[in-house]
Coordinates of C-alpha atoms in Angstrom, one line a residue:
Chain A
M1 CA -63.1 -28.7 15.9
A2 CA -66.5 -27.1 15.6
P3 CA -68.4 -26.5 18.8
T4 CA -71.2 -28.9 18.0
A5 CA -68.7 -31.6 17.4
L6 CA -67.0 -30.7 20.7
Q7 CA -70.3 -30.9 22.5
E8 CA -71.1 -34.2 20.9
K9 CA -67.7 -35.6 22.0
L10 CA -68.3 -34.3 25.5
N11 CA -71.8 -35.9 25.7
G12 CA -70.3 -39.1 24.4
L13 CA -67.6 -39.1 27.0
V14 CA -70.0 -38.4 29.9
N15 CA -72.5 -41.0 28.7
S16 CA -69.7 -43.6 28.5
M17 CA -68.7 -42.8 32.0
F18 CA -72.2 -43.5 33.2
A19 CA -72.4 -46.6 31.2
E20 CA -69.1 -47.9 32.6
G21 CA -70.3 -47.2 36.2
L22 CA -67.6 -44.5 36.8
L23 CA -70.5 -42.1 37.5
D24 CA -74.0 -42.5 38.9
E25 CA -77.1 -40.3 39.1
Q26 CA -75.6 -38.1 41.8
F27 CA -73.4 -36.7 39.1
Q28 CA -76.6 -35.7 37.2
Q29 CA -77.7 -33.7 40.2
L30 CA -74.5 -31.7 39.9
Q31 CA -74.9 -31.2 36.2
M32 CA -78.5 -29.9 36.9
L33 CA -77.0 -27.2 39.2
Q34 CA -74.8 -25.8 36.4
D35 CA -76.4 -23.0 34.5
G36 CA -75.8 -19.5 33.0
S37 CA -75.3 -18.0 36.5
N38 CA -73.1 -20.8 37.7
P39 CA -71.3 -22.0 34.5
G40 CA -68.2 -23.6 36.2
F41 CA -70.0 -25.4 39.0
V42 CA -69.2 -29.0 37.9
A43 CA -65.6 -28.1 37.1
E44 CA -65.2 -26.5 40.5
V45 CA -66.7 -29.5 42.4
V46 CA -64.7 -32.0 40.3
T47 CA -61.5 -30.1 41.0
L48 CA -62.3 -29.9 44.7
F49 CA -63.0 -33.7 44.6
C50 CA -59.7 -34.5 43.0
E51 CA -57.6 -32.3 45.3
D52 CA -59.3 -33.8 48.4
S53 CA -59.0 -37.4 47.1
E54 CA -55.3 -37.0 46.4
R55 CA -54.7 -35.7 49.8
I56 CA -56.6 -38.6 51.3
L57 CA -54.8 -41.1 49.2
A58 CA -51.4 -39.7 50.2
E59 CA -52.4 -40.0 53.8
L60 CA -53.7 -43.6 53.4
T61 CA -50.5 -44.6 51.7
K62 CA -48.5 -43.3 54.6
L63 CA -50.6 -45.0 57.1
M64 CA -50.6 -48.4 55.3
D65 CA -46.8 -48.2 55.2
Q66 CA -46.5 -48.2 58.9
A67 CA -45.3 -51.4 60.6
V68 CA -48.4 -51.3 62.8
V69 CA -51.4 -50.0 61.0
D70 CA -53.8 -47.7 62.9
Y71 CA -57.0 -49.0 61.4
S72 CA -59.2 -46.4 63.1
K73 CA -57.3 -43.6 61.3
V74 CA -57.4 -45.5 58.0
D75 CA -61.1 -46.1 58.4
A76 CA -61.6 -42.4 59.1
Y77 CA -59.9 -41.3 55.9
V78 CA -61.7 -44.0 53.8
H79 CA -65.0 -42.8 55.3
Q80 CA -64.1 -39.3 54.1
L81 CA -63.3 -40.4 50.6
K82 CA -66.4 -42.5 50.5
G83 CA -68.5 -39.5 51.5
S84 CA -67.0 -37.1 48.9
S85 CA -67.1 -39.7 46.1
S86 CA -70.7 -40.4 46.9
S87 CA -71.6 -36.7 46.8
V88 CA -69.9 -36.3 43.4
G89 CA -71.4 -39.4 42.0
A90 CA -68.0 -41.2 41.6
Q91 CA -69.7 -44.6 41.9
N92 CA -66.7 -47.0 41.3
V93 CA -64.5 -45.0 43.8
K94 CA -67.4 -45.1 46.3
L95 CA -67.8 -48.9 46.0
A96 CA -64.1 -49.5 46.3
C97 CA -64.2 -47.4 49.5
I98 CA -67.0 -49.5 50.9
Q99 CA -64.9 -52.7 50.3
F100 CA -61.9 -51.0 51.9
R101 CA -63.9 -50.2 55.0
Q102 CA -64.9 -53.8 55.3
F103 CA -61.1 -54.8 55.5
C104 CA -60.5 -52.1 58.0
E105 CA -63.2 -53.5 60.2
D106 CA -61.6 -57.0 60.1
N107 CA -58.1 -55.4 60.6
N108 CA -56.9 -57.2 57.6
K109 CA -53.7 -55.6 56.4
E110 CA -53.4 -57.5 53.2
G111 CA -57.0 -56.9 52.3
C112 CA -56.5 -53.2 53.1
M113 CA -53.4 -52.9 50.9
R114 CA -55.3 -54.6 48.0
A115 CA -58.3 -52.4 48.6
L116 CA -56.1 -49.2 48.6
N117 CA -54.7 -50.2 45.2
V118 CA -58.2 -50.7 43.9
V119 CA -59.3 -47.4 45.2
K120 CA -56.2 -45.7 43.5
H121 CA -56.9 -47.5 40.4
E122 CA -60.5 -46.4 40.2
Y123 CA -59.7 -42.9 41.2
Y124 CA -56.9 -42.3 38.6
H125 CA -59.0 -43.8 35.9
L126 CA -61.8 -41.4 36.8
R127 CA -59.4 -38.5 37.1
S128 CA -58.2 -39.0 33.5
K129 CA -61.7 -39.0 32.2
F130 CA -62.5 -35.9 34.3
E131 CA -59.5 -34.2 32.8
T132 CA -60.6 -34.9 29.3
M133 CA -64.2 -33.7 30.2
L134 CA -63.0 -30.4 31.7
H135 CA -60.7 -29.8 28.7
L136 CA -63.6 -30.2 26.3
E137 CA -65.8 -28.0 28.5
N138 CA -63.1 -25.3 28.6
R139 CA -62.8 -25.4 24.7
I140 CA -66.6 -25.2 24.3
Q141 CA -66.8 -22.2 26.7
A142 CA -63.8 -20.5 25.1
Y143 CA -65.5 -20.8 21.8
E144 CA -68.9 -19.4 23.2
T145 CA -67.0 -16.5 24.9
K146 CA -65.3 -15.7 21.6
Q147 CA -68.6 -15.7 19.8
Q148 CA -70.3 -13.3 22.3
S149 CA -67.4 -10.8 22.1
Chain B
M1 CA -58.0 -35.2 58.2
G2 CA -60.4 -32.3 58.6
E3 CA -57.7 -29.9 57.7
V4 CA -58.8 -26.3 57.6
T5 CA -58.8 -24.6 54.2
E6 CA -58.5 -21.0 55.2
G7 CA -59.9 -19.5 52.0
D8 CA -63.3 -21.3 52.5
N9 CA -64.2 -20.2 56.0
G10 CA -67.1 -17.9 56.6
K11 CA -67.6 -17.5 53.0
V12 CA -70.8 -15.6 52.3
N13 CA -72.7 -16.0 49.1
G14 CA -75.9 -14.3 48.2
G15 CA -78.9 -16.3 46.9
G16 CA -79.3 -16.5 43.1
G17 CA -81.3 -13.8 41.3
G18 CA -82.8 -12.1 44.4
G19 CA -79.7 -10.1 45.4
G20 CA -78.1 -10.1 48.9
G21 CA -80.1 -8.8 51.8
G22 CA -83.3 -9.0 49.8
E23 CA -86.7 -9.3 51.5
G24 CA -87.6 -12.8 52.6
E25 CA -84.0 -14.1 52.5
V26 CA -83.1 -16.9 54.7
R27 CA -79.5 -17.1 56.1
V28 CA -78.1 -20.6 56.2
L29 CA -75.0 -21.5 58.2
V30 CA -73.6 -24.6 56.5
V31 CA -71.1 -26.6 58.6
D32 CA -69.1 -29.4 57.0
D33 CA -65.4 -30.3 57.1
S34 CA -65.6 -31.7 53.5
A35 CA -64.9 -28.9 51.0
V36 CA -66.7 -30.9 48.3
D37 CA -69.9 -31.3 50.4
R38 CA -69.8 -27.6 51.4
R39 CA -69.7 -26.5 47.8
I40 CA -72.4 -28.9 46.7
V41 CA -74.8 -27.8 49.5
E42 CA -74.1 -24.2 48.6
G43 CA -74.7 -24.9 45.0
L44 CA -78.1 -26.7 45.9
L45 CA -79.2 -23.9 48.1
K46 CA -78.4 -21.1 45.6
R47 CA -80.0 -23.0 42.8
S48 CA -83.2 -23.7 44.7
G49 CA -84.5 -20.1 44.6
T50 CA -83.7 -16.5 45.5
M51 CA -84.2 -16.9 49.2
F52 CA -81.0 -18.5 50.6
E53 CA -77.9 -16.7 51.7
V54 CA -75.1 -19.2 52.5
I55 CA -72.5 -18.9 55.1
A56 CA -70.2 -21.9 54.9
V57 CA -67.6 -23.0 57.5
D58 CA -65.5 -26.1 58.0
S59 CA -65.8 -26.9 61.6
G60 CA -68.2 -26.8 64.6
K61 CA -65.8 -24.5 66.4
K62 CA -66.0 -21.8 63.6
A63 CA -69.8 -22.3 63.6
M64 CA -69.8 -21.6 67.3
E65 CA -67.7 -18.4 66.7
I66 CA -70.2 -17.2 64.0
L67 CA -73.1 -17.9 66.3
G68 CA -71.5 -16.1 69.2
L69 CA -71.7 -19.2 71.4
N70 CA -68.0 -19.4 72.4
E71 CA -67.0 -18.7 76.1
G72 CA -70.5 -18.7 77.4
K73 CA -71.7 -15.7 75.4
A74 CA -75.5 -15.7 74.9
E75 CA -75.7 -13.0 72.2
S76 CA -78.1 -13.3 69.4
P77 CA -76.1 -15.1 66.7
T78 CA -75.3 -12.7 63.9
V79 CA -72.9 -12.4 60.9
N80 CA -72.5 -8.9 59.6
D81 CA -75.3 -7.7 62.0
K82 CA -77.8 -10.2 60.4
K83 CA -79.3 -13.2 62.2
I84 CA -78.6 -16.8 61.2
D85 CA -82.0 -18.5 60.4
I86 CA -81.1 -22.1 60.1
I87 CA -78.0 -24.3 60.7
L88 CA -77.3 -27.2 58.3
T89 CA -74.6 -29.3 59.8
D90 CA -72.7 -32.5 59.0
Y91 CA -72.9 -35.1 61.8
C92 CA -69.3 -36.6 61.3
M93 CA -66.8 -34.0 61.8
P94 CA -63.4 -34.0 63.8
E95 CA -63.2 -32.5 67.3
M96 CA -66.7 -31.1 67.4
T97 CA -69.3 -33.2 65.8
G98 CA -72.7 -32.1 64.4
Y99 CA -74.2 -33.6 67.5
D100 CA -72.1 -31.5 69.8
L101 CA -72.9 -28.3 67.8
L102 CA -76.6 -29.2 67.9
K103 CA -76.5 -29.6 71.7
A104 CA -74.7 -26.2 72.1
V105 CA -77.2 -24.4 70.0
K106 CA -80.2 -26.0 71.7
E107 CA -78.7 -25.1 75.2
Q108 CA -78.1 -21.5 74.4
S109 CA -80.0 -19.0 76.5
C110 CA -81.4 -16.9 73.6
P111 CA -85.3 -16.8 73.7
K112 CA -85.6 -18.6 70.4
S113 CA -83.0 -21.3 69.3
I114 CA -82.2 -21.6 65.7
P115 CA -83.5 -24.6 63.8
V116 CA -80.8 -27.3 63.2
V117 CA -80.8 -29.8 60.5
I118 CA -78.4 -32.6 60.6
M119 CA -76.8 -34.2 57.4
S120 CA -75.3 -37.7 57.5
S121 CA -74.1 -40.3 55.1
E122 CA -75.1 -43.1 57.6
N123 CA -78.7 -44.0 57.9
E124 CA -78.5 -45.1 61.5
P125 CA -81.8 -45.0 63.4
Q126 CA -79.9 -44.6 66.8
R127 CA -78.1 -41.7 65.5
I128 CA -81.2 -40.0 64.1
N129 CA -83.1 -40.6 67.3
R130 CA -80.3 -39.3 69.4
C131 CA -80.2 -36.1 67.4
R132 CA -84.0 -35.7 67.5
A133 CA -84.1 -36.3 71.2
I134 CA -82.0 -33.2 71.9
G135 CA -84.0 -31.1 69.4
A136 CA -82.7 -31.6 65.9
D137 CA -85.4 -30.2 63.6
D138 CA -84.7 -32.6 60.8
F139 CA -82.1 -35.3 59.6
I140 CA -81.1 -35.5 56.0
L141 CA -79.2 -38.3 54.3
K142 CA -76.2 -37.6 52.2
P143 CA -75.6 -37.2 49.3
L144 CA -77.9 -34.2 49.3
Q145 CA -80.2 -33.7 46.4
T146 CA -82.5 -31.0 45.1
K147 CA -85.6 -32.5 46.8
D148 CA -83.8 -32.3 50.2
V149 CA -83.2 -28.6 49.7
Q150 CA -86.8 -28.0 48.6
K151 CA -87.8 -29.7 51.9
L152 CA -85.4 -27.4 53.7
R153 CA -86.7 -24.5 51.8
S154 CA -90.3 -24.9 53.1
Y155 CA -89.1 -25.7 56.5
A156 CA -86.8 -22.6 56.7
T157 CA -89.6 -20.5 55.2
S158 CA -92.0 -21.3 58.0
M159 CA -89.2 -20.6 60.6
A160 CA -88.3 -17.4 58.8
L161 CA -92.1 -16.5 58.8
A162 CA -92.4 -17.2 62.6
S163 CA -89.3 -15.1 63.4
K164 CA -90.2 -12.3 61.3
A165 CA -93.8 -12.0 62.2
G166 CA -94.8 -8.6 63.4
T167 CA -92.1 -6.8 61.4
K168 CA -92.7 -4.8 58.3
R169 CA -91.2 -7.5 56.1
K170 CA -93.4 -9.2 53.6
M171 CA -93.1 -12.7 52.3
P172 CA -94.3 -13.6 48.8
L173 CA -97.7 -15.2 49.1
D174 CA -96.8 -18.3 47.1
L175 CA -93.9 -19.0 49.6
M176 CA -96.2 -18.6 52.6
A177 CA -98.8 -21.0 51.0
S178 CA -96.2 -23.6 50.2
S179 CA -94.7 -23.5 53.7
W180 CA -98.2 -23.9 55.3
A181 CA -99.0 -26.5 52.8
A182 CA -95.8 -28.4 53.7
F183 CA -96.7 -28.0 57.5
W184 CA -100.2 -29.4 57.1
L185 CA -99.2 -32.2 54.8
D186 CA -96.6 -33.3 57.3
S187 CA -99.1 -33.0 60.2
A188 CA -101.6 -35.1 58.2
R189 CA -99.0 -37.7 57.5
R190 CA -98.0 -38.0 61.2
F191 CA -101.8 -38.0 62.2
S192 CA -102.6 -40.9 59.9
F193 CA -99.6 -42.8 61.0
Y194 CA -100.7 -42.6 64.6
C195 CA -104.3 -43.5 63.6
V196 CA -103.0 -46.8 62.0
I197 CA -101.0 -47.6 65.1
F198 CA -104.1 -47.0 67.3
L199 CA -106.3 -49.2 65.0
C200 CA -103.8 -52.0 65.1
W201 CA -103.7 -51.8 68.8
C202 CA -107.6 -51.9 69.1
A203 CA -107.6 -54.8 66.7
L204 CA -105.1 -56.7 68.9
I205 CA -107.1 -56.1 72.0
L206 CA -110.4 -57.2 70.4
Y207 CA -108.7 -60.4 69.1
E208 CA -107.3 -61.2 72.5
R209 CA -110.7 -60.6 74.1
S210 CA -112.5 -62.9 71.5
L211 CA -109.9 -65.7 72.2
N212 CA -110.5 -65.3 76.0
G213 CA -114.3 -65.3 75.4
N214 CA -114.0 -68.6 73.6
L215 CA -112.1 -70.4 76.2

């Protein structure tokens, strides 16, 4: 595929992510930080976010599987995930975390289980879009590198 | 939670464009247990201009080591023989919070303590007041944006100017002007705020007196 077509596809994907509420204006802040001197910034931050999120989701799953749930630990992890999703502009994940924290405050196990599933659903949906986005970016950069050499 | 990622600790990055160790460079110690937030803050600082050199650590304990504040040491905080000019720390961290770090920095016996700016995702007035009460120089809400770093830039510039006064280093005139402008603008804002409070108080007194006069 020609690079302009790739770029259009990438722009279309990112715009649809904004339109669906997957991303908010904080992601635009990150995009503005990417330039010639820092070409992989968004990819780096997105990768860090995904690694961090999966670590947290694994911990949350373990905690929620316990017979007696330690809600303060659960809340601490959800707070972390809310923070990083907010910093990256992952709007739906952030909103799901806010709901989750509410159930933690109420010590509502069933609510927390449902909320964890919502957070997972939103995260994995976002991750698959991020994967496509990074794949397109890599293809565009590979083409540009080839043109320069 | 708050696990250490070894590769990230004490990472030093030169400011964009100006080259490491250049004149007028401000060394920022960024303290945050979130790898995502550390990278974003670092990106914001680098992108904002040529004057920031970033040292990023993932805990208050590591920040104390960098600052030479462990075990009662009162040395001038240095990394690679260069002084830390400003500390930008997250509030919520495991073991040692940003508040604990702020307290430790402000209690140190060095003649001039380093400016500390707190970052937090929670907009809690009590938390903000608590930090300011023990000497926090500013409080920024997360997620950080370009405008926050610009604010930090003018703040750090004035601190860098103050600490480097009398040395042979020169600051670019436009940076000096922008830092003084920020200082006067901030002072003007505070002055007008206090004037409004005073005028409201006067109006209240006059109103009460007029009521008493009419009885």
